[in-house]
XYZ file of C-alpha atoms in Angstrom:
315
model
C 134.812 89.684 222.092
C 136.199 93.052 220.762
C 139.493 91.903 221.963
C 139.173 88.679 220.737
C 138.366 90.412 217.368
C 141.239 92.695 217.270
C 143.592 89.565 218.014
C 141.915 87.418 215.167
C 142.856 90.504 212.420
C 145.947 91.173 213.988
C 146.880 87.641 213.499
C 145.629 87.415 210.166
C 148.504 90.188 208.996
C 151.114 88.779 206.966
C 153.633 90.021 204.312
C 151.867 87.755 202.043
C 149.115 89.615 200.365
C 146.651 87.226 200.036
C 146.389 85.990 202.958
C 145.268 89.292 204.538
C 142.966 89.960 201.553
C 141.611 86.061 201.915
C 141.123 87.165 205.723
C 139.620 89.857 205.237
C 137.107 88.331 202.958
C 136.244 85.991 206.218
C 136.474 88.840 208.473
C 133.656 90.568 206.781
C 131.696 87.448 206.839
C 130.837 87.772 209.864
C 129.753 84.367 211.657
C 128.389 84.256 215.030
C 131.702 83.727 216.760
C 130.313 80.889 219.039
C 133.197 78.983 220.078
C 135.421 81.707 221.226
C 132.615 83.312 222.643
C 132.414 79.834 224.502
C 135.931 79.823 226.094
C 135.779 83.820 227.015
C 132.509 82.824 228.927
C 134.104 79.472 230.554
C 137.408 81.335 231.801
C 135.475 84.338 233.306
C 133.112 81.315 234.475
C 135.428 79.755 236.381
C 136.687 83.178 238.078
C 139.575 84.368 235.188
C 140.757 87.932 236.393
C 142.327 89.238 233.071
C 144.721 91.988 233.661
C 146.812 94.334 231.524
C 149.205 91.431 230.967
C 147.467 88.635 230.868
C 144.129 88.074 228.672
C 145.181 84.509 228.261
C 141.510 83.480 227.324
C 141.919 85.750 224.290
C 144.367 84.454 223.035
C 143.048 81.228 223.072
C 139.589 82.454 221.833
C 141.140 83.502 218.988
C 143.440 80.065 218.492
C 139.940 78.463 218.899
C 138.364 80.512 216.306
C 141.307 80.164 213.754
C 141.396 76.158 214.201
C 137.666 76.634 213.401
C 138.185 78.443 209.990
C 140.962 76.821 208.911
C 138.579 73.968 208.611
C 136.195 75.682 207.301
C 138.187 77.137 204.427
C 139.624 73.267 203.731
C 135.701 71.952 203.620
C 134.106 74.528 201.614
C 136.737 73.163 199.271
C 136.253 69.683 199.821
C 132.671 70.040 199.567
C 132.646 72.484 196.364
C 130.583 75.046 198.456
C 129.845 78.474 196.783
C 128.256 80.448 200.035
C 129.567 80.658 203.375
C 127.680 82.675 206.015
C 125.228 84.276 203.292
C 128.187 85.141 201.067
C 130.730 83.812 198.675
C 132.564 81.022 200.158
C 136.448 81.793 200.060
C 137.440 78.942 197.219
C 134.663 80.554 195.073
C 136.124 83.926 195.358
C 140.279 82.971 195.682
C 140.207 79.361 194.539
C 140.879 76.180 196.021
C 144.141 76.445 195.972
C 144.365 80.043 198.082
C 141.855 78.427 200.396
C 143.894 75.348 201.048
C 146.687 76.987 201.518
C 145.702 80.096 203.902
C 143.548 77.254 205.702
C 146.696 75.765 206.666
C 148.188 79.079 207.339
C 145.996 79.524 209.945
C 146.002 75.969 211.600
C 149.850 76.912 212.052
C 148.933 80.822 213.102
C 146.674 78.446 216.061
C 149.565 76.441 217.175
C 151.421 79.906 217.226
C 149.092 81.114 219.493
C 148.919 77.910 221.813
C 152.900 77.731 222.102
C 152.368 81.464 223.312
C 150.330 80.737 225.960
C 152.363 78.297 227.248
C 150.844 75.546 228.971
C 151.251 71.985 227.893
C 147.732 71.163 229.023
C 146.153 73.672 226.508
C 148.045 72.613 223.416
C 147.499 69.227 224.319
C 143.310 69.731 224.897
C 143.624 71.974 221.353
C 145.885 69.422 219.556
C 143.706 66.615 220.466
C 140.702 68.821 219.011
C 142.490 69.910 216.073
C 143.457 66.139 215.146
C 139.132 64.691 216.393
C 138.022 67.212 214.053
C 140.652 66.011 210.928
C 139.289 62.253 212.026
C 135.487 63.370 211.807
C 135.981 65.037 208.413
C 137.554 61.553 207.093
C 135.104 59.896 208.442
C 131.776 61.800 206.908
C 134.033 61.220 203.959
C 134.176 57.783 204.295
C 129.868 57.181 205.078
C 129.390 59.440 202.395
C 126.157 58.480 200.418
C 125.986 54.860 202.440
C 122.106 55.177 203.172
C 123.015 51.794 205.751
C 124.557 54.188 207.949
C 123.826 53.438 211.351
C 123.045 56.439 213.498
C 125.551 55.887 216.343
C 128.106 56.424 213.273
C 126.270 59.541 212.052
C 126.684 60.766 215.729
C 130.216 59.372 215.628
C 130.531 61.875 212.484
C 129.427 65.005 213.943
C 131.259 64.377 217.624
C 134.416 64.590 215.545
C 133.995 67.220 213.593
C 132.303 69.856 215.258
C 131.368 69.076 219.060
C 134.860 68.149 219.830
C 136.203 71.654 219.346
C 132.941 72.823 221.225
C 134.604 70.785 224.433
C 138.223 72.422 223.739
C 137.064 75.608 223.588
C 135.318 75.109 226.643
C 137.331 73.369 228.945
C 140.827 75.620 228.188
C 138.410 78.417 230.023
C 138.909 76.157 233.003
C 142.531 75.494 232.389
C 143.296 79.258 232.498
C 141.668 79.908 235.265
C 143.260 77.008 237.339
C 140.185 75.599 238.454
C 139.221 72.002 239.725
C 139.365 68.945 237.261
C 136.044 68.624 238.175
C 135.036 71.820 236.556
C 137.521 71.444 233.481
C 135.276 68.128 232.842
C 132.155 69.671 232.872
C 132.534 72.346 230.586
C 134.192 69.469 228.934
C 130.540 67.555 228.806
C 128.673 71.278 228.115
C 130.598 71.787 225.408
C 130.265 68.463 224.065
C 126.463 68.350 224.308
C 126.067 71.789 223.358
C 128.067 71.335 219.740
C 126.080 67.853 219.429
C 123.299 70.090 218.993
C 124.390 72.983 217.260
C 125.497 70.093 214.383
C 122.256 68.397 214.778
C 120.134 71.841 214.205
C 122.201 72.591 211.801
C 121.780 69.748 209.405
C 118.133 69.857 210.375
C 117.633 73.235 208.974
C 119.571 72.401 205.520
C 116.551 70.702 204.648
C 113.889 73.141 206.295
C 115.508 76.253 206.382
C 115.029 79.825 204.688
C 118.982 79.929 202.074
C 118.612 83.913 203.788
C 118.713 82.712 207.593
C 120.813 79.168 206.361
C 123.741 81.110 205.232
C 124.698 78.904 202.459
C 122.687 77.056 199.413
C 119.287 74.792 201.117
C 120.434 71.366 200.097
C 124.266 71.649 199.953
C 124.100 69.047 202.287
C 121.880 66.389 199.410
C 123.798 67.695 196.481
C 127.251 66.436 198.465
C 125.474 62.610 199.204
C 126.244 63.722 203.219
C 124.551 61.155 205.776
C 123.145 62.988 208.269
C 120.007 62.505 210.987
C 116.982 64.365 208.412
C 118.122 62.060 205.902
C 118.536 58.497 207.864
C 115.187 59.138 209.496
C 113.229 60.057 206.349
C 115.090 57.076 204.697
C 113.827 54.859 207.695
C 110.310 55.984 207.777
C 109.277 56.117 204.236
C 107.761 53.968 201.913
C 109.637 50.901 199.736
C 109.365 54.270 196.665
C 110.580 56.936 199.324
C 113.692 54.915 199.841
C 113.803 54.020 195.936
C 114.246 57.861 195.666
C 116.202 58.544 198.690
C 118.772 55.309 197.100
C 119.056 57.277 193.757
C 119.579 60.752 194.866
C 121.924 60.242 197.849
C 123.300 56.316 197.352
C 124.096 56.564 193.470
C 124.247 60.732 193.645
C 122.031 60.741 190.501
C 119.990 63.891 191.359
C 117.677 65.926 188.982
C 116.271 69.668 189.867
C 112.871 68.460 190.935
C 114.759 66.232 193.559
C 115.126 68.876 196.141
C 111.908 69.992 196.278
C 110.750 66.017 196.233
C 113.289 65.124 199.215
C 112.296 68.014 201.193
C 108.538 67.174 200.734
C 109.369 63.758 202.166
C 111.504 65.351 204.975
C 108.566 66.604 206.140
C 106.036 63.867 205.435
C 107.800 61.523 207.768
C 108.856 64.160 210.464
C 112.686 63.719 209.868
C 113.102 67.033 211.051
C 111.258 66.844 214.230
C 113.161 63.824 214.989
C 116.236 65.672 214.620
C 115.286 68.313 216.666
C 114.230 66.101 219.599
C 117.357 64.677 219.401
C 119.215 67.834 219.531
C 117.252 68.497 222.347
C 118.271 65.704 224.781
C 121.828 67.040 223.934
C 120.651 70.825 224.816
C 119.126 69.532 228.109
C 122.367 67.704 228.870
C 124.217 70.609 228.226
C 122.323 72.733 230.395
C 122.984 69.940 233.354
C 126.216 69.831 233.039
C 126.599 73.294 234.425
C 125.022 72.700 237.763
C 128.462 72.503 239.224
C 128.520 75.932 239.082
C 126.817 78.477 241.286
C 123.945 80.597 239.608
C 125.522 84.008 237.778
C 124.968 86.094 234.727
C 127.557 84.209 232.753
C 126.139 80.954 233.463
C 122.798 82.236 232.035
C 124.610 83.622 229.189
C 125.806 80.065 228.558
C 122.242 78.351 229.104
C 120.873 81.416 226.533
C 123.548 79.881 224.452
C 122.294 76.665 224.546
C 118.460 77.904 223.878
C 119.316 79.746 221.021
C 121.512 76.704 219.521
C 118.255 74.465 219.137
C 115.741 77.297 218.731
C 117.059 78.474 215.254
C 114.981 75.329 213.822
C 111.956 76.375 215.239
């Protein structure tokens, strides 16, 4: 991960500069670095012997990472957010306009880094990701404040834009190390099941969540009329005035400041947030499975820890 870190600034110089400053800005962040952690774990997984000339999965942890904030810097625009990771979001500090623009900056420093690695079958498993998690934005765009939102669609949502790049990152750490396409496909399904979680947790605790441990503003996620599990089961489970309410705030977008505390009253009174959880859960436990191919080690632990700590932040 220190390498990995070391490549991410390095790649982040230019003789532009704002887009080292803007970097910097997301270097100090922080963030917990999960999906390049998730391909250096796969590759050494699978058997990866980095040398002094070839740390191929760094390279590609740090492409990973840099697809990742790239669209990160384009949504916090999109979605008018002010915090990111506990601090001040990039397009609140630099304006939309830097953010766009450095986010695309770094979508093209990722395909830099994929041409350098040079294997066909990486850029295509990253350039299949890259263009999922463009679709899965469009499409939360698209069910935005539609309350009739069917679930399989919410879960259509979230596959896009986050657990797809979860399966990338994984699977390339099988690609590297040249192992079976058996193997490639199930770090393929861990990754998959593991970001279906992380995304599920992760719009569970925007409605149940201290803003301290959330890392951005408790109900971002209400204000922006997003669909997303909490919200379709509360809507499901309450009363003919709960969904009067839920039809106002997130439907029409007409929200006051006593709505928050209101919707996350409800969010509780019908167990929306348990439900989510015990959804993310099956995911988890799927994830977990999926790595039976592989003989018991300290890395595959690390990756089931992984997994544990993914769905235990709600609880």
């Amino acid at each position: 991960m220190l390498a990995c870190n070391r490549a991410i600034i390095a790649r982040m110089e230019s003789p532009v500069p704002l887009i080292p400053q803007l970097g910097a800005h997301l270097v100090a962040a922080g963030g917990k670095r999960l999906r390049p952690l998730l391909t250096l774990a796969s590759a050494r997984l699978c058997g990866y012997q980095p040398g002094p000339d070839h740390q191929r999965h760094v390279g590609l942890a740090a492409c990973v990472e840099f697809i990742h904030t790239a669209t990160l810097l384009h949504d916090d625009v999109v979605d008018e957010s002010t915090l990111r990771r506990g601090l001040a979001s990039a397009n609140a500090v630099f304006g939309n306009k830097a953010s766009v623009l450095v986010g695309d900056f770094l979508f093209a420093r990722s395909f830099q880094l994929m041409t350098a690695d040079g294997s066909l079958k990486v850029m295509a498993i990253l350039s299949d990701a890259s263009a999922t998690i463009a679709e899965g934005e469009v499409l939360q765009m698209v069910v935005q404040n539609d309350l009739t939102t069917p679930v399989e669609r919410y879960l259509e949502v979230i596959h896009g834009k986050t657990a797809a790049l979860f399966a990338a990152a994984c699977r390339v750490g099988a690609v590297v190390a040249e192992r079976p396409e058996a193997e490639e496909e199930a770090l393929e399904r861990f990754g998959t099941n593991l970001g279906m979680a992380f995304q599920l947790v992760d719009d569970a605790l925007d409605y149940a969540a201290d803003q301290q441990v959330l890392g951005k503003t408790v109900g971002d996620d209400m204000r922006e009329g997003k669909i997303t599990l909490p919200v379709l089961a509360a809507y499901e489970a309450g009363s003919p005035e709960d969904r009067i309410f839920w039809e106002r705030v997130i439907g029409e977008g007409e929200q006051t400041e006593d709505d928050l505390p209101h919707a996350l009253n409800l969010i509780a009174k019908t167990g929306a947030i348990n439900t989510t959880i015990a959804r993310a859960q099956v995911y988890a436990d799927a994830a977990v499975e999926a790595l039976s191919i592989f003989p018991d080690s300290e890395l595959r632990r690390l990756l089931i820890e992984t997994v544990q700590f993914t769905v235990n932040r709600a609880r």
